[in-house]
Amino acid sequence: MASHRNEAAFSDFFETSGPCLRHAFIARYGPEVGTEVMEDVAEYAWRHWEKLSHMDNPAGWLFRVGQSRSRHYFRRPVRFPGPRIESLPMVEPALPRILQSLPVAQRTAVLLTKAFGYTEREAAAVLGVRASTVHQNTRRGLERLRTQLGVPSDA
């Protein structure tokens, strides 16, 4: 009976926190490595669920596990797919290249809050940082994007 409760708790946790973790890994490492890291983290979480289930912020812990696991993958630059002009006509073609040039923390914060729609508090919980850190990284990342795109900062 306890095993069934653990499975249910694990399923509930991954149903609510899994998408945000996946988005955080994709934002940080790109679509290919981010997906592989998420798979590793899910397997780790299952094996260590008894310990994780008692933590205050298991998603934050798992994000740190993912950071460690990402070191095992071949280090290639993060590449974001270019926009499909027919499906996203309002996207600046240089955006993927400029996103790649942002520092990792800024790119992750910008993508989580602006592209994936998470609140600063939700992104902070997954990244294991304060909401003010996410806010600062998002603000700085957006400033850099605007500068490199030649968009006035009041736009």
Coordinates of C-alpha atoms in Angstrom, one line a residue:
M1 CA 0.0 0.0 0.0
A2 CA 2.9 2.4 0.8
S3 CA 4.4 1.7 -2.6
H4 CA 1.2 2.6 -4.3
R5 CA 1.1 5.9 -2.3
N6 CA 4.7 6.7 -3.4
E7 CA 3.9 6.0 -7.0
A8 CA 0.8 8.3 -6.8
A9 CA 2.8 11.1 -5.1
F10 CA 5.6 10.7 -7.7
S11 CA 3.1 10.9 -10.5
D12 CA 1.4 14.0 -9.0
F13 CA 4.8 15.7 -8.6
F14 CA 5.9 15.0 -12.1
E15 CA 2.5 16.1 -13.5
T16 CA 2.8 19.5 -11.9
S17 CA 6.6 20.1 -11.8
G18 CA 7.7 18.0 -14.8
P19 CA 6.8 20.5 -17.6
C20 CA 8.5 23.4 -15.9
L21 CA 11.6 21.3 -15.3
R22 CA 11.6 20.3 -18.9
H23 CA 11.3 23.9 -20.0
A24 CA 14.1 25.0 -17.7
F25 CA 16.4 22.3 -19.1
I26 CA 15.5 23.2 -22.7
A27 CA 16.0 26.9 -22.0
R28 CA 19.4 26.3 -20.4
Y29 CA 20.8 23.6 -22.6
G30 CA 18.9 23.7 -25.9
P31 CA 16.2 21.2 -27.1
E32 CA 18.4 18.2 -27.7
V33 CA 20.5 18.1 -24.5
G34 CA 17.7 19.6 -22.4
T35 CA 15.4 16.7 -23.3
E36 CA 18.1 14.2 -22.6
V37 CA 18.9 15.8 -19.2
M38 CA 15.2 15.7 -18.3
E39 CA 15.1 12.0 -19.0
D40 CA 18.1 11.5 -16.8
V41 CA 16.5 13.6 -14.0
A42 CA 13.2 11.7 -14.2
E43 CA 15.0 8.4 -13.8
Y44 CA 17.0 9.9 -10.9
A45 CA 13.9 11.2 -9.3
W46 CA 12.2 7.8 -9.5
R47 CA 15.1 6.0 -7.9
H48 CA 15.4 8.6 -5.1
W49 CA 11.8 9.5 -4.6
E50 CA 11.7 8.5 -1.0
K51 CA 14.4 11.2 -0.2
L52 CA 13.0 13.8 -2.6
S53 CA 9.4 13.5 -1.3
H54 CA 10.5 14.9 2.0
M55 CA 12.2 18.0 0.6
D56 CA 10.8 21.5 0.6
N57 CA 11.7 22.1 -3.0
P58 CA 12.3 18.8 -4.9
A59 CA 12.1 20.6 -8.3
G60 CA 14.9 22.9 -7.3
W61 CA 17.0 19.9 -6.2
L62 CA 16.3 18.1 -9.4
F63 CA 17.3 21.1 -11.4
R64 CA 20.7 21.0 -9.7
V65 CA 20.9 17.3 -10.4
G66 CA 20.2 18.1 -14.0
Q67 CA 23.0 20.6 -14.1
S68 CA 25.4 17.9 -12.8
R69 CA 24.1 15.4 -15.3
S70 CA 24.4 17.8 -18.2
R71 CA 28.2 17.6 -17.9
H72 CA 28.1 14.1 -19.2
Y73 CA 26.9 15.2 -22.6
F74 CA 29.1 16.3 -25.5
R75 CA 29.7 20.0 -25.1
R76 CA 28.5 21.7 -28.2
P77 CA 27.1 25.2 -28.4
V78 CA 23.4 25.5 -27.5
R79 CA 21.6 25.9 -30.8
F80 CA 18.0 27.0 -31.0
P81 CA 16.1 26.2 -34.1
G82 CA 15.4 29.2 -36.4
P83 CA 11.9 30.4 -36.7
R84 CA 9.7 29.0 -39.4
I85 CA 8.7 32.1 -41.3
E86 CA 5.4 30.6 -42.5
S87 CA 4.3 29.7 -38.9
L88 CA 5.8 32.7 -37.0
P89 CA 5.9 35.7 -39.4
M90 CA 6.4 38.2 -36.6
V91 CA 9.6 36.6 -35.2
E92 CA 12.9 38.3 -35.8
P93 CA 15.1 35.9 -37.8
A94 CA 18.2 36.9 -35.7
L95 CA 16.5 36.0 -32.4
P96 CA 17.8 32.4 -32.1
R97 CA 21.4 33.6 -32.7
I98 CA 21.1 36.5 -30.2
L99 CA 19.5 34.2 -27.6
Q100 CA 22.5 32.0 -27.9
S101 CA 24.8 34.9 -27.1
L102 CA 23.1 35.7 -23.8
P103 CA 24.7 34.4 -20.6
V104 CA 23.1 31.2 -19.6
A105 CA 21.3 32.6 -16.5
Q106 CA 19.8 35.4 -18.6
R107 CA 18.7 33.2 -21.5
T108 CA 17.1 30.7 -19.1
A109 CA 15.2 33.4 -17.3
V110 CA 14.0 35.1 -20.5
L111 CA 12.9 31.9 -22.1
L112 CA 11.1 30.6 -19.0
T113 CA 9.3 33.8 -18.2
K114 CA 8.7 35.3 -21.7
A115 CA 8.6 32.3 -24.1
F116 CA 7.2 29.6 -21.8
G117 CA 5.0 31.9 -19.7
Y118 CA 6.1 31.0 -16.2
T119 CA 5.9 33.6 -13.4
E120 CA 9.2 34.7 -11.9
R121 CA 8.2 32.9 -8.7
E122 CA 7.6 29.6 -10.6
A123 CA 10.9 29.9 -12.6
A124 CA 12.7 30.7 -9.3
A125 CA 11.3 27.6 -7.6
V126 CA 12.5 25.3 -10.4
L127 CA 15.9 27.0 -10.7
G128 CA 16.5 27.0 -7.0
V129 CA 17.1 30.8 -6.8
R130 CA 15.1 33.8 -5.6
A131 CA 12.4 35.4 -7.7
S132 CA 14.4 38.6 -7.6
T133 CA 17.3 36.8 -9.3
V134 CA 15.0 35.6 -12.0
H135 CA 13.6 39.2 -12.3
Q136 CA 17.1 40.7 -12.6
N137 CA 18.3 38.1 -15.2
T138 CA 15.1 38.6 -17.2
R139 CA 15.5 42.4 -17.2
R140 CA 19.2 42.2 -18.1
G141 CA 18.6 39.6 -20.8
L142 CA 15.8 41.6 -22.3
E143 CA 18.0 44.8 -22.3
R144 CA 20.7 42.9 -24.1
L145 CA 18.2 41.5 -26.7
R146 CA 16.8 44.9 -27.3
T147 CA 20.3 46.4 -27.7
Q148 CA 21.4 43.7 -30.2
L149 CA 18.1 43.9 -32.1
G150 CA 18.3 47.7 -32.2
V151 CA 14.9 48.1 -30.4
P152 CA 14.5 51.1 -28.1
S153 CA 14.2 50.1 -24.5
D154 CA 10.9 51.9 -24.0
A155 CA 9.3 49.7 -26.7

